[in-house]
Amino acid sequence: MDRSRVVRRRLGFGGTLLGTLFACASLTPSLLPRTWLYQGVMGAVTGILGYAVGASLGALGRSMISYRLPERGRRIAWQVMLGGCAALAVVALWYSLDWQRDLRALMGVDTRITWFPPVILALTCGLFAAALLAARLVRLGGRRLNAWLDRYVPAYVGHAFGVFVIGLLVAVVANDVLFNGFVARMSDISSVANEGTHPGVRKPVSAFVSGGPGSLVSWESLGREGRRFTGTAATPARLAAFSGEPAAEPIRVYIGLDSTSSPRAQAALAVRELERTGAFGRPVLAVLGTTGTGWVDPHIADALEYMYNGRSAMVALQYSYLPSWVSFLVDREKAAASGRALFEAVRERWARLPAGERPRLLLSGESLGSYALEGAFRNLSDLVSRADGAVFVGPPNANHIWYHLTSARERGSPVWRPVYRSGRTARFAQLPADLGRPPRAPWPRPRVVYLQNASDPVVWWSPRLIYRRPAWLEGARGPGVNPQMNWFPLVTFWQVLVDMTAALDVPPGHGHRYGANIVDGWAAVAAPPGWDTRDTGRLRALISGP
């Protein structure tokens, strides 16, 4: 066989069939709306995945079955298959706009969108062709290497060695050149961004926050997100306007990645900064987990400060410059190590106080921040035995405590709103009313709240989506999940992964946006004495405001 035919030969039957089916399946709705450009890229990636699976299955079938269709039968089979694929593509492209509009309507966003089916098709086909050409060039290189080796060693030895070399080369290019190069580039970009400061954020004048007067860490060392966290603490005047009473200066401690050398050293420095500000004398002390860039959801911090009229303290540290979705891939262990070091250091100092003089020790984190703090505990019992409550927001599927509670939920409770042991310790909510379920069930303290939207891809993305239909697509769908969404092997995995990039581009209550619902989480876990539902409503209105 002419080796150049490896590149120029026509498409395979099985690859073409599955590639088309996968690309059409990618047009179906997923958790969140997407643009026509995203759809074109998604169609190409899922199409090439389908082609690879179909071509592999076809090669396996030919090796096991000696019978071959006559030429006329093959021609008819191709005609039927291509006609069916073309019809399916037209139907899927035709309905794709309605699917996207329905999904946007479900989330209360503008349904007037630009959607170019011919351009989507052209983009998908173009990117698919480029990916297929690259794969065939690699295969051609492998065949040429095998042919050269056959001149010196037995064929089976040469072929085995050739496969090993090509596989190693592909792995090195994919890992060291593409993946590690991408991560390195993202790290360079993120480290530069980390040196900047968000518009409107100014160096604080309060001695009760890191980077302010007398701080053990400099304003410059906090990083971009650390400066926003400490530079936007509520002022006593704003707090008093809400409470109607004199307010205290809130305490916010933050240790940036540039402050010292290791998570343990960062944690030790954080404790000294807490001591400097008098944090251990406040009624409540919250250990906060951060996302990859060091971000803390301002709703988490603001809600607690307003609730306690400034008589609160909170501490967080940065472990990465990278965006959360990149950190989730490469820095998860660093996140867990940082969360564990911070909590253990704070709790060790907290435990040295007389029992009656200790502040309530609370935990909170969003997304990878919740993963970081869960890593400090073996299980739920360990968490509530060593902390006074937790509010975890948008937990990733990799959170081990969350995963256990969800897997061990009571029969009949959906995975998107699980009930674990009658909700006696941990409860899951998307809407404030969810925290009262099961109704009239006892809920002693300490309490743990998981806020999770049914349409949040951060919560539901998992490698298991490649081969297993998820429980959140079984039975009744959660609020905001399109009833037309289905599961397809490999395709849904890729769809939900792409959804993660747009998880913040939807209204609160959908995707990875939690907004004022965080107020209800704190009210359930750590409301101060005298706090009632009217206060929660007023604070929700304040947090939701511009």
Coordinates of C-alpha atoms in Angstrom, one line a residue:
M1 CA 0.0 0.0 0.0
D2 CA 1.3 3.5 -0.9
R3 CA 2.1 5.1 2.4
S4 CA 1.0 8.5 1.2
R5 CA -2.5 7.1 1.1
V6 CA -2.5 7.2 4.9
V7 CA -3.0 11.0 4.5
R8 CA -5.0 11.1 1.2
R9 CA -7.3 8.1 1.6
R10 CA -11.0 8.7 1.9
L11 CA -12.9 8.8 5.2
G12 CA -13.7 5.5 6.9
F13 CA -17.3 4.3 7.2
G14 CA -17.4 3.8 11.0
G15 CA -15.5 7.0 11.7
T16 CA -17.7 9.1 9.4
L17 CA -20.9 7.6 11.0
L18 CA -19.9 8.1 14.6
G19 CA -18.2 11.4 13.9
T20 CA -21.4 12.8 12.4
L21 CA -23.5 11.4 15.3
F22 CA -21.2 12.9 17.9
A23 CA -21.1 16.3 16.2
C24 CA -24.9 16.3 15.9
A25 CA -25.3 15.3 19.5
S26 CA -23.1 18.3 20.5
L27 CA -25.8 20.6 19.0
T28 CA -28.3 19.4 21.7
P29 CA -28.7 21.6 24.8
S30 CA -26.5 21.2 27.8
L31 CA -26.5 23.0 31.1
L32 CA -25.9 26.5 29.9
P33 CA -26.5 28.6 26.8
R34 CA -23.6 28.9 24.4
T35 CA -22.6 31.0 21.4
W36 CA -22.4 29.9 17.7
L37 CA -18.6 30.1 17.9
Y38 CA -18.4 27.8 20.9
Q39 CA -20.8 25.5 19.1
G40 CA -18.5 25.3 16.1
V41 CA -15.5 24.4 18.1
M42 CA -17.5 21.9 20.2
G43 CA -18.8 20.2 17.1
A44 CA -15.3 19.8 15.7
V45 CA -13.9 18.3 19.0
T46 CA -16.8 16.0 19.5
G47 CA -16.8 15.0 15.9
I48 CA -13.1 14.0 15.9
L49 CA -13.6 12.1 19.1
G50 CA -16.5 10.2 17.4
Y51 CA -14.4 9.6 14.4
A52 CA -11.6 8.1 16.5
V53 CA -14.0 5.8 18.3
G54 CA -15.7 4.8 15.0
A55 CA -12.5 4.2 13.1
S56 CA -11.1 2.1 16.0
L57 CA -14.3 0.0 16.2
G58 CA -14.2 -0.5 12.4
A59 CA -10.6 -1.6 12.5
L60 CA -11.4 -4.1 15.3
G61 CA -14.4 -5.4 13.4
R62 CA -12.4 -6.0 10.2
S63 CA -9.8 -7.8 12.2
M64 CA -12.4 -10.2 13.7
I65 CA -14.7 -10.7 10.7
S66 CA -13.3 -11.9 7.5
Y67 CA -16.5 -11.4 5.4
R68 CA -16.6 -8.3 3.2
L69 CA -19.5 -6.8 1.5
P70 CA -19.3 -6.8 -2.3
E71 CA -18.5 -3.5 -4.0
R72 CA -22.2 -2.8 -4.8
G73 CA -23.3 -3.5 -1.2
R74 CA -20.6 -1.1 0.1
R75 CA -21.6 1.6 -2.3
I76 CA -25.2 1.3 -1.2
A77 CA -24.2 1.3 2.5
W78 CA -22.2 4.5 1.9
Q79 CA -25.1 6.2 0.1
V80 CA -27.6 5.3 2.8
M81 CA -25.2 6.3 5.6
L82 CA -24.2 9.7 4.0
G83 CA -27.8 10.5 3.2
G84 CA -28.9 9.7 6.7
C85 CA -26.0 11.7 8.2
A86 CA -26.8 14.7 6.0
A87 CA -30.5 14.6 7.0
L88 CA -29.6 14.3 10.7
A89 CA -27.1 17.3 10.4
V90 CA -29.8 19.5 8.8
V91 CA -32.4 18.6 11.4
A92 CA -29.9 19.1 14.3
L93 CA -28.8 22.5 13.0
W94 CA -32.4 23.5 12.3
Y95 CA -33.5 22.7 15.9
S96 CA -30.3 23.9 17.6
L97 CA -31.4 27.6 17.6
D98 CA -34.7 26.7 19.3
W99 CA -32.9 24.6 21.8
Q100 CA -30.6 27.5 22.7
R101 CA -33.5 29.9 22.9
D102 CA -35.5 27.6 25.1
L103 CA -32.5 27.3 27.4
R104 CA -32.0 31.0 27.6
A105 CA -35.7 31.5 28.3
L106 CA -35.4 29.0 31.1
M107 CA -32.7 31.1 32.7
G108 CA -34.5 34.4 32.1
V109 CA -32.0 35.9 29.7
D110 CA -32.4 37.5 26.3
T111 CA -33.6 35.0 23.7
R112 CA -32.7 37.2 20.8
I113 CA -29.3 35.6 19.8
T114 CA -27.2 35.4 16.7
W115 CA -26.9 31.9 15.5
F116 CA -25.4 31.0 12.1
P117 CA -26.0 27.3 11.2
P118 CA -24.1 27.4 7.9
V119 CA -21.1 29.1 9.7
I120 CA -21.3 26.6 12.5
L121 CA -21.2 23.7 10.0
A122 CA -18.3 25.3 8.1
L123 CA -16.3 25.9 11.3
T124 CA -17.0 22.4 12.5
C125 CA -15.9 20.8 9.2
G126 CA -12.8 23.0 8.9
L127 CA -11.5 22.3 12.4
F128 CA -12.4 18.6 12.0
A129 CA -10.4 18.4 8.8
A130 CA -7.4 20.0 10.4
A131 CA -7.5 17.6 13.4
L132 CA -7.9 14.6 11.1
L133 CA -5.0 15.7 8.9
A134 CA -2.7 16.1 12.0
A135 CA -3.7 12.6 13.2
R136 CA -3.0 11.1 9.8
L137 CA 0.4 12.8 9.5
V138 CA 1.3 11.2 12.8
R139 CA 0.2 7.9 11.5
L140 CA 2.2 8.3 8.3
G141 CA 5.3 9.1 10.4
G142 CA 4.7 5.9 12.4
R143 CA 4.5 3.8 9.2
R144 CA 7.7 5.3 7.8
L145 CA 9.5 4.6 11.0
N146 CA 8.2 1.0 11.0
A147 CA 9.4 0.6 7.4
W148 CA 12.9 1.8 8.2
L149 CA 13.1 -0.5 11.3
D150 CA 11.9 -3.5 9.3
R151 CA 15.3 -3.3 7.4
Y152 CA 17.2 -4.1 10.6
V153 CA 15.0 -6.0 13.0
P154 CA 12.2 -8.6 12.8
A155 CA 8.9 -7.0 11.8
Y156 CA 7.1 -7.6 15.1
V157 CA 10.0 -6.1 17.0
G158 CA 10.1 -3.1 14.7
H159 CA 6.4 -2.5 14.8
A160 CA 6.3 -2.7 18.6
F161 CA 9.2 -0.3 18.9
G162 CA 7.7 2.0 16.3
V163 CA 4.4 2.1 18.1
F164 CA 6.2 2.8 21.4
V165 CA 8.3 5.7 19.9
I166 CA 5.3 7.3 18.2
G167 CA 3.2 7.0 21.3
L168 CA 6.0 8.4 23.4
L169 CA 6.4 11.3 20.9
V170 CA 2.7 12.1 20.9
A171 CA 2.6 11.9 24.7
V172 CA 5.6 14.3 25.1
V173 CA 4.2 16.7 22.6
A174 CA 0.7 16.6 24.1
N175 CA 1.9 16.9 27.7
D176 CA 5.2 18.8 27.6
V177 CA 4.6 21.0 24.6
L178 CA 0.9 21.6 24.5
F179 CA -0.4 21.0 28.0
N180 CA 2.6 22.2 30.1
G181 CA 3.3 24.9 27.6
F182 CA -0.3 26.1 27.9
V183 CA -0.1 26.0 31.7
A184 CA 3.2 27.8 31.7
R185 CA 1.7 30.5 29.4
M186 CA -1.4 30.8 31.6
S187 CA 0.9 31.1 34.6
D188 CA 2.9 33.9 33.0
I189 CA -0.2 35.7 32.0
S190 CA -1.8 35.2 35.4
S191 CA 1.3 36.2 37.3
V192 CA 1.3 39.5 35.4
A193 CA -2.4 40.0 36.1
N194 CA -1.7 39.2 39.8
E195 CA 0.5 42.3 40.0
G196 CA -2.4 44.6 39.0
T197 CA -5.2 46.0 41.0
H198 CA -8.9 46.0 40.2
P199 CA -10.3 49.4 39.3
G200 CA -11.6 51.4 42.2
V201 CA -9.7 49.3 44.8
R202 CA -7.5 51.5 47.1
K203 CA -5.0 50.7 49.8
P204 CA -6.9 50.4 53.0
V205 CA -6.5 52.9 55.8
S206 CA -7.8 50.5 58.5
A207 CA -5.3 48.7 60.7
F208 CA -7.7 45.8 60.9
V209 CA -7.0 44.5 57.4
S210 CA -3.9 43.1 55.8
G211 CA -2.0 45.6 53.7
G212 CA -3.2 48.4 55.9
P213 CA -1.3 50.4 58.6
G214 CA 0.8 48.1 60.9
S215 CA 0.1 45.0 58.7
L216 CA 2.7 42.2 58.8
V217 CA 2.3 41.8 55.0
S218 CA 2.7 44.5 52.4
W219 CA -0.2 45.7 50.2
E220 CA 1.9 44.7 47.1
S221 CA 2.4 41.1 48.3
L222 CA -1.4 40.4 48.5
G223 CA -1.9 40.0 44.8
R224 CA -4.7 41.3 42.7
E225 CA -7.5 39.3 44.4
G226 CA -6.0 39.8 47.9
R227 CA -6.0 43.5 47.4
R228 CA -9.6 43.4 46.3
F229 CA -10.5 41.3 49.4
T230 CA -8.9 43.6 51.9
G231 CA -9.5 46.8 50.1
T232 CA -13.3 46.4 49.8
A233 CA -14.1 45.5 53.5
A234 CA -17.3 47.2 54.6
T235 CA -16.8 50.5 56.4
P236 CA -18.3 51.0 59.9
A237 CA -20.5 53.8 58.4
R238 CA -22.0 51.4 55.8
L239 CA -22.5 48.7 58.4
A240 CA -24.1 51.1 60.9
A241 CA -26.4 52.3 58.1
F242 CA -27.7 48.8 57.8
S243 CA -27.9 47.8 61.4
G244 CA -28.9 51.1 62.9
E245 CA -26.2 50.7 65.7
P246 CA -22.5 51.6 66.0
A247 CA -20.4 49.2 64.0
A248 CA -16.9 47.8 64.5
E249 CA -14.0 47.8 62.0
P250 CA -14.2 44.3 60.3
I251 CA -11.1 42.2 60.2
R252 CA -9.9 40.7 57.0
V253 CA -6.6 38.9 56.9
Y254 CA -5.1 37.7 53.6
I255 CA -1.7 36.2 52.8
G256 CA -0.7 36.4 49.2
L257 CA 1.4 33.9 47.3
D258 CA 4.4 36.3 47.3
S259 CA 4.3 36.8 51.0
T260 CA 6.3 33.7 52.0
S261 CA 7.6 30.4 50.7
S262 CA 5.2 27.6 51.6
P263 CA 1.6 26.9 52.7
R264 CA 2.8 26.2 56.2
A265 CA 4.7 29.4 56.4
Q266 CA 1.7 31.3 54.9
A267 CA -0.6 29.8 57.5
A268 CA 1.8 30.7 60.4
L269 CA 2.0 34.3 59.1
A270 CA -1.8 34.4 58.8
V271 CA -2.1 33.4 62.5
R272 CA 0.3 36.2 63.5
E273 CA -1.7 38.6 61.4
L274 CA -4.9 37.4 63.1
E275 CA -3.3 38.0 66.5
R276 CA -2.1 41.5 65.5
T277 CA -5.7 42.5 64.5
G278 CA -7.3 41.0 67.6
A279 CA -9.3 38.5 65.5
F280 CA -9.4 35.9 68.3
G281 CA -11.4 38.3 70.4
R282 CA -14.2 38.6 67.9
P283 CA -17.6 36.7 68.2
V284 CA -16.9 34.9 64.9
L285 CA -13.8 33.9 63.0
A286 CA -14.2 32.5 59.4
V287 CA -11.5 30.5 57.5
L288 CA -12.2 31.1 53.8
G289 CA -11.0 29.0 50.9
T290 CA -10.0 30.8 47.7
T291 CA -10.2 29.9 44.1
G292 CA -7.2 29.4 41.8
T293 CA -6.4 33.1 41.4
G294 CA -6.9 33.7 45.2
W295 CA -10.5 35.1 44.7
V296 CA -13.0 35.2 47.5
D297 CA -16.6 35.7 46.6
P298 CA -17.4 39.1 48.0
H299 CA -20.9 37.9 48.9
I300 CA -19.4 35.4 51.3
A301 CA -17.4 38.1 53.1
D302 CA -19.9 41.0 52.9
A303 CA -22.8 38.9 54.2
L304 CA -21.0 37.8 57.3
E305 CA -19.7 41.3 58.1
Y306 CA -23.1 42.8 57.8
M307 CA -24.7 40.1 59.8
Y308 CA -22.3 40.7 62.7
N309 CA -22.2 44.5 62.2
G310 CA -18.4 44.4 61.6
R311 CA -17.6 42.3 64.7
S312 CA -16.3 39.5 62.5
A313 CA -12.9 38.3 61.4
M314 CA -11.9 36.3 58.4
V315 CA -8.8 34.9 56.9
A316 CA -7.7 33.5 53.5
L317 CA -4.6 32.8 51.6
Q318 CA -3.6 32.5 48.0
Y319 CA -2.0 29.3 46.6
S320 CA -1.9 30.0 42.8
Y321 CA -2.1 32.6 40.1
L322 CA -4.0 30.4 37.7
P323 CA -7.7 30.6 36.9
S324 CA -9.8 28.1 38.8
W325 CA -10.5 25.7 36.0
V326 CA -6.7 25.4 35.2
S327 CA -5.9 25.2 38.9
F328 CA -8.5 22.4 39.2
L329 CA -6.4 20.4 36.7
V330 CA -2.9 21.1 37.9
D331 CA -3.1 22.6 41.4
R332 CA -5.8 20.6 43.3
E333 CA -3.3 19.1 45.7
K334 CA -1.8 22.5 46.3
A335 CA -5.2 23.9 47.1
A336 CA -6.0 21.0 49.5
A337 CA -2.6 21.4 51.2
S338 CA -3.1 25.2 51.6
G339 CA -6.6 24.8 53.0
R340 CA -5.4 22.1 55.4
A341 CA -2.4 24.2 56.6
L342 CA -4.5 27.3 57.2
F343 CA -7.3 25.6 59.1
E344 CA -4.9 23.6 61.3
A345 CA -2.8 26.6 62.1
V346 CA -5.9 28.8 63.0
R347 CA -7.6 26.0 65.0
E348 CA -4.4 25.3 67.0
R349 CA -4.2 28.9 68.1
W350 CA -8.0 29.0 68.6
A351 CA -7.9 25.9 70.8
R352 CA -5.4 27.6 73.2
L353 CA -8.1 30.1 74.2
P354 CA -10.3 29.4 77.2
A355 CA -13.4 27.5 76.1
G356 CA -15.8 30.3 77.0
E357 CA -13.7 32.9 75.2
R358 CA -13.3 31.3 71.8
P359 CA -15.0 32.8 68.7
R360 CA -17.3 30.7 66.6
L361 CA -14.9 29.0 64.1
L362 CA -16.6 28.9 60.7
L363 CA -15.6 27.7 57.2
S364 CA -16.6 28.9 53.8
G365 CA -15.4 28.6 50.2
E366 CA -16.7 28.7 46.7
S367 CA -15.8 26.2 44.0
L368 CA -12.1 25.2 44.4
G369 CA -12.1 27.1 47.7
S370 CA -14.6 24.6 49.1
Y371 CA -12.4 21.8 47.8
A372 CA -9.4 23.3 49.6
L373 CA -11.2 23.4 53.0
E374 CA -12.8 20.0 52.7
G375 CA -9.3 18.6 52.3
A376 CA -8.6 19.5 56.0
F377 CA -11.1 16.9 57.2
R378 CA -11.6 13.1 56.9
N379 CA -15.4 13.3 56.7
L380 CA -18.5 15.2 57.9
S381 CA -18.2 14.1 61.5
D382 CA -14.6 15.3 61.6
L383 CA -15.6 18.6 60.2
V384 CA -18.4 19.3 62.7
S385 CA -16.3 18.1 65.6
R386 CA -13.6 20.6 64.9
A387 CA -15.5 23.6 63.4
D388 CA -18.7 25.4 64.3
G389 CA -20.3 25.4 60.9
A390 CA -19.6 25.7 57.2
V391 CA -21.1 27.3 54.1
F392 CA -19.8 25.7 50.9
V393 CA -20.8 27.3 47.6
G394 CA -20.8 25.5 44.2
P395 CA -18.7 22.6 45.3
P396 CA -16.8 20.7 42.6
N397 CA -17.7 17.0 42.0
A398 CA -14.2 16.1 43.3
N399 CA -15.0 17.3 46.9
H400 CA -14.8 14.0 48.9
I401 CA -17.2 14.9 51.7
W402 CA -19.8 16.3 49.3
Y403 CA -19.4 13.2 47.1
H404 CA -20.0 10.9 50.0
L405 CA -23.1 12.8 51.3
T406 CA -24.5 12.8 47.8
S407 CA -23.8 9.2 47.1
A408 CA -25.3 8.1 50.5
R409 CA -28.4 10.3 50.1
E410 CA -31.8 9.0 51.2
R411 CA -33.8 7.0 48.7
G412 CA -36.1 9.2 46.8
S413 CA -34.1 12.4 47.2
P414 CA -32.6 13.7 43.9
V415 CA -28.9 14.1 43.5
W416 CA -29.4 17.8 42.8
R417 CA -31.1 18.2 46.2
P418 CA -30.0 15.2 48.3
V419 CA -31.2 14.5 51.8
Y420 CA -28.5 12.9 54.0
R421 CA -29.6 11.4 57.3
S422 CA -32.7 13.5 57.5
G423 CA -30.7 16.7 57.1
R424 CA -29.5 16.6 60.7
T425 CA -26.1 18.1 60.0
A426 CA -25.7 18.9 56.3
R427 CA -28.3 20.4 53.9
F428 CA -28.2 21.2 50.3
A429 CA -30.0 24.3 48.7
Q430 CA -30.5 26.2 45.5
L431 CA -33.4 28.3 46.8
P432 CA -33.7 29.6 50.4
A433 CA -36.7 27.4 51.0
D434 CA -34.6 24.3 50.4
L435 CA -32.9 24.9 53.8
G436 CA -36.1 24.0 55.5
R437 CA -36.3 20.5 54.0
P438 CA -37.1 18.0 55.3
P439 CA -39.8 20.2 56.9
R440 CA -39.9 20.1 60.7
A441 CA -36.8 17.9 60.9
P442 CA -34.4 18.8 63.7
W443 CA -31.3 20.6 62.7
P444 CA -28.9 20.9 65.6
R445 CA -25.6 22.9 65.5
P446 CA -23.0 22.7 64.1
R447 CA -24.6 23.0 60.7
V448 CA -23.2 22.6 57.2
V449 CA -24.8 24.1 54.1
Y450 CA -24.0 23.3 50.5
L451 CA -25.3 25.8 48.0
Q452 CA -25.5 24.2 44.6
N453 CA -27.4 25.2 41.5
A454 CA -28.8 22.4 39.5
S455 CA -27.4 24.0 36.4
D456 CA -23.9 24.6 37.7
P457 CA -21.4 22.7 35.5
V458 CA -18.7 23.2 38.2
V459 CA -20.8 20.9 40.5
W460 CA -21.6 18.3 37.9
W461 CA -18.6 18.0 35.6
S462 CA -16.7 14.7 36.2
P463 CA -14.6 12.3 34.1
R464 CA -17.4 9.8 34.7
L465 CA -19.5 11.7 32.2
I466 CA -17.5 10.0 29.5
Y467 CA -19.0 6.6 30.1
R468 CA -21.9 6.9 32.6
R469 CA -25.2 8.7 32.5
P470 CA -25.3 11.0 35.5
A471 CA -27.9 10.8 38.2
W472 CA -28.8 14.5 37.7
L473 CA -30.3 13.6 34.3
E474 CA -32.4 10.8 35.7
G475 CA -36.0 11.4 36.8
A476 CA -37.2 15.0 37.6
R477 CA -34.8 17.7 36.5
G478 CA -33.5 20.3 38.9
P479 CA -34.5 24.0 38.6
G480 CA -33.1 25.5 35.4
V481 CA -32.0 22.2 33.8
N482 CA -33.4 21.9 30.3
P483 CA -35.8 18.9 30.1
Q484 CA -34.5 18.4 26.5
M485 CA -30.9 17.7 27.7
N486 CA -29.8 14.1 27.2
W487 CA -26.6 12.2 27.9
F488 CA -24.3 11.0 25.2
P489 CA -21.0 9.1 25.8
L490 CA -18.0 11.5 25.5
V491 CA -20.2 14.3 24.1
T492 CA -21.9 15.3 27.4
F493 CA -18.5 15.2 29.1
W494 CA -17.2 17.8 26.6
Q495 CA -20.4 19.9 26.6
V496 CA -20.3 20.3 30.4
L497 CA -16.6 21.0 30.4
V498 CA -17.2 23.8 27.9
D499 CA -20.2 25.0 30.0
M500 CA -17.7 25.7 32.8
T501 CA -16.1 28.5 30.8
A502 CA -19.5 30.3 30.7
A503 CA -20.7 29.4 34.2
L504 CA -20.6 33.1 35.4
D505 CA -22.3 34.5 32.3
V506 CA -25.8 33.8 33.6
P507 CA -28.2 35.4 36.2
P508 CA -27.8 34.5 39.9
G509 CA -29.5 31.2 40.7
H510 CA -28.1 29.6 37.6
G511 CA -24.8 28.2 36.6
H512 CA -22.0 29.2 39.0
R513 CA -23.8 32.4 40.2
Y514 CA -25.2 32.2 43.8
G515 CA -25.7 35.9 44.6
A516 CA -27.8 36.7 47.7
N517 CA -28.5 33.0 48.4
I518 CA -25.2 33.1 50.4
V519 CA -27.0 35.3 52.9
D520 CA -29.5 32.5 53.6
G521 CA -26.6 30.0 54.0
W522 CA -24.9 32.1 56.6
A523 CA -28.2 32.8 58.4
A524 CA -28.8 29.1 58.7
V525 CA -25.3 28.3 59.9
A526 CA -24.2 31.2 62.0
A527 CA -26.9 33.9 62.6
P528 CA -26.0 36.2 65.5
P529 CA -28.3 36.5 68.5
G530 CA -31.5 38.4 67.7
W531 CA -31.2 37.8 63.9
D532 CA -34.5 37.0 62.3
T533 CA -36.0 36.4 58.8
R534 CA -36.7 40.1 58.3
D535 CA -33.0 40.8 58.8
T536 CA -32.2 38.1 56.3
G537 CA -34.6 39.7 53.8
R538 CA -33.1 43.1 54.2
L539 CA -29.5 41.8 53.8
R540 CA -30.5 39.8 50.7
A541 CA -31.9 43.0 49.2
L542 CA -28.6 44.9 50.1
I543 CA -26.4 42.1 48.7
S544 CA -28.5 41.9 45.5
G545 CA -28.3 45.6 44.9
P546 CA -26.0 47.4 42.5

